[in-house]
């Protein structure tokens, strides 16, 4: 083999080795990153489940329903003021309501108030259970 061909072979071998090393480093980084992301997702899922379970445990003892009349709801929404609308969707508006005691809730008012409540106390807009 001549001196010129020997130099070309050495250069090709060095380039191939460099490309392989860079490829392995990139592949290793990608695998490491995927594992790190997977572990973070798993940890966040466990934490979310734990928080959800403790939240459900804290409200599981609450069995009392509080009823509000239409007039009480109308007063808390300031006669269903547009200033209290959180979002308008589908069949009506969702209002931000602050109940006595400072509890904030979202209240959906249907466009068609002829819906009958589950306990048959009249039209859905006349009697609401919380």
Short mmCIF file of C-alpha atoms in Angstrom, two decimals:
data_model
loop_
_atom_site.label_atom_id
_atom_site.label_comp_id
_atom_site.label_asym_id
_atom_site.label_seq_id
_atom_site.Cartn_x
_atom_site.Cartn_y
_atom_site.Cartn_z
CA UNK A 1 0.00 0.00 0.00
CA UNK A 2 1.29 3.43 -0.87
CA UNK A 3 1.76 6.25 1.60
CA UNK A 4 -1.18 8.22 0.12
CA UNK A 5 -3.60 5.29 0.38
CA UNK A 6 -2.44 4.65 3.96
CA UNK A 7 -3.29 8.25 4.94
CA UNK A 8 -6.76 7.98 3.35
CA UNK A 9 -7.46 4.72 5.22
CA UNK A 10 -6.38 6.30 8.54
CA UNK A 11 -8.57 9.36 7.93
CA UNK A 12 -11.59 7.19 7.03
CA UNK A 13 -11.10 5.02 10.14
CA UNK A 14 -10.78 8.09 12.39
CA UNK A 15 -13.92 9.69 10.90
CA UNK A 16 -15.93 6.46 11.24
CA UNK A 17 -14.81 6.01 14.87
CA UNK A 18 -15.66 9.67 15.66
CA UNK A 19 -19.12 9.31 14.09
CA UNK A 20 -19.78 6.12 16.06
CA UNK A 21 -18.63 7.72 19.34
CA UNK A 22 -20.81 10.79 18.74
CA UNK A 23 -23.75 8.55 17.81
CA UNK A 24 -23.34 6.51 21.00
CA UNK A 25 -23.10 9.66 23.13
CA UNK A 26 -26.26 11.10 21.55
CA UNK A 27 -28.13 7.79 21.92
CA UNK A 28 -27.02 7.53 25.56
CA UNK A 29 -28.18 11.08 26.26
CA UNK A 30 -31.57 10.42 24.66
CA UNK A 31 -32.06 7.23 26.68
CA UNK A 32 -30.97 8.98 29.90
CA UNK A 33 -33.38 11.86 29.22
CA UNK A 34 -36.27 9.52 28.46
CA UNK A 35 -35.66 7.62 31.68
CA UNK A 36 -35.46 10.84 33.67
CA UNK A 37 -38.74 12.07 32.15
CA UNK A 38 -40.37 8.67 32.79
CA UNK A 39 -39.32 8.70 36.44
CA UNK A 40 -40.60 12.27 36.86
CA UNK A 41 -43.97 11.34 35.34
CA UNK A 42 -44.21 8.28 37.58
CA UNK A 43 -43.38 10.36 40.67
CA UNK A 44 -45.91 13.07 39.71
CA UNK A 45 -48.59 10.43 39.10
CA UNK A 46 -47.98 8.89 42.53
CA UNK A 47 -48.09 12.33 44.17
CA UNK A 48 -51.29 13.23 42.31
CA UNK A 49 -52.96 9.96 43.34
CA UNK A 50 -51.90 10.52 46.95
CA UNK A 51 -53.28 14.08 46.96
CA UNK A 52 -56.51 12.95 45.31
CA UNK A 53 -56.97 10.13 47.83
CA UNK A 54 -56.40 12.46 50.79
CA UNK A 55 -58.81 15.00 49.28
CA UNK A 56 -61.47 12.32 48.76
CA UNK A 57 -60.92 11.04 52.30
CA UNK A 58 -61.42 14.54 53.69
CA UNK A 59 -64.80 14.99 51.98
CA UNK A 60 -66.07 11.43 52.32
CA UNK A 61 -67.61 12.19 55.72
CA UNK A 62 -69.68 15.05 54.29
CA UNK A 63 -73.15 13.73 53.59
CA UNK A 64 -75.29 16.83 54.20
CA UNK A 65 -76.77 18.69 51.26
CA UNK A 66 -77.38 22.40 51.42
CA UNK A 67 -80.29 23.71 49.39
CA UNK A 68 -80.44 27.19 47.88
CA UNK A 69 -83.52 28.80 46.43
CA UNK A 70 -83.51 30.46 43.05
CA UNK A 71 -83.79 33.86 44.73
CA UNK A 72 -80.70 33.16 46.88
CA UNK A 73 -78.72 32.14 43.82
CA UNK A 74 -80.01 35.13 41.90
CA UNK A 75 -78.80 37.40 44.71
CA UNK A 76 -75.31 35.85 44.87
CA UNK A 77 -74.89 36.20 41.09
CA UNK A 78 -76.24 39.78 41.19
CA UNK A 79 -79.18 38.76 39.01
CA UNK A 80 -76.92 36.60 36.81
CA UNK A 81 -74.74 39.58 35.92
CA UNK A 82 -72.49 39.21 32.89
CA UNK A 83 -69.62 40.31 35.15
CA UNK A 84 -69.89 36.95 36.97
CA UNK A 85 -69.81 34.79 33.82
CA UNK A 86 -66.75 32.55 33.78
CA UNK A 87 -67.50 30.91 30.43
CA UNK A 88 -70.38 30.45 28.00
CA UNK A 89 -70.70 26.87 26.79
CA UNK A 90 -73.22 24.60 25.15
CA UNK A 91 -76.54 25.13 26.83
CA UNK A 92 -75.81 28.16 28.99
CA UNK A 93 -73.42 30.21 31.07
CA UNK A 94 -71.16 29.24 33.94
CA UNK A 95 -71.09 31.81 36.74
CA UNK A 96 -68.65 32.35 39.58
CA UNK A 97 -70.64 32.36 42.81
CA UNK A 98 -69.45 33.09 46.34
CA UNK A 99 -71.66 31.24 48.80
CA UNK A 100 -72.22 32.33 52.39
CA UNK A 101 -69.06 31.50 54.28
CA UNK A 102 -66.85 32.58 51.38
CA UNK A 103 -66.95 29.31 49.45
CA UNK A 104 -66.44 29.88 45.71
CA UNK A 105 -68.30 27.58 43.33
CA UNK A 106 -69.12 27.47 39.64
CA UNK A 107 -72.80 27.53 38.81
CA UNK A 108 -74.18 26.43 35.44
CA UNK A 109 -77.43 28.07 34.36
CA UNK A 110 -79.08 26.33 31.46
CA UNK A 111 -80.60 28.43 28.68
CA UNK A 112 -83.78 26.35 28.87
CA UNK A 113 -84.87 26.33 32.50
CA UNK A 114 -87.61 23.76 32.01
CA UNK A 115 -85.38 20.96 33.31
CA UNK A 116 -86.96 19.06 36.20
CA UNK A 117 -84.86 18.41 39.31
CA UNK A 118 -84.16 14.86 40.44
CA UNK A 119 -86.33 15.23 43.52
CA UNK A 120 -89.23 16.63 41.42
CA UNK A 121 -89.40 19.92 43.30
CA UNK A 122 -90.23 21.80 40.13
CA UNK A 123 -88.26 23.41 37.35
CA UNK A 124 -84.47 23.06 37.51
CA UNK A 125 -84.00 26.81 37.87
CA UNK A 126 -86.31 27.01 40.87
CA UNK A 127 -84.52 24.63 43.21
CA UNK A 128 -80.82 23.82 43.31
CA UNK A 129 -79.00 21.43 45.61
CA UNK A 130 -75.34 21.91 46.61
#
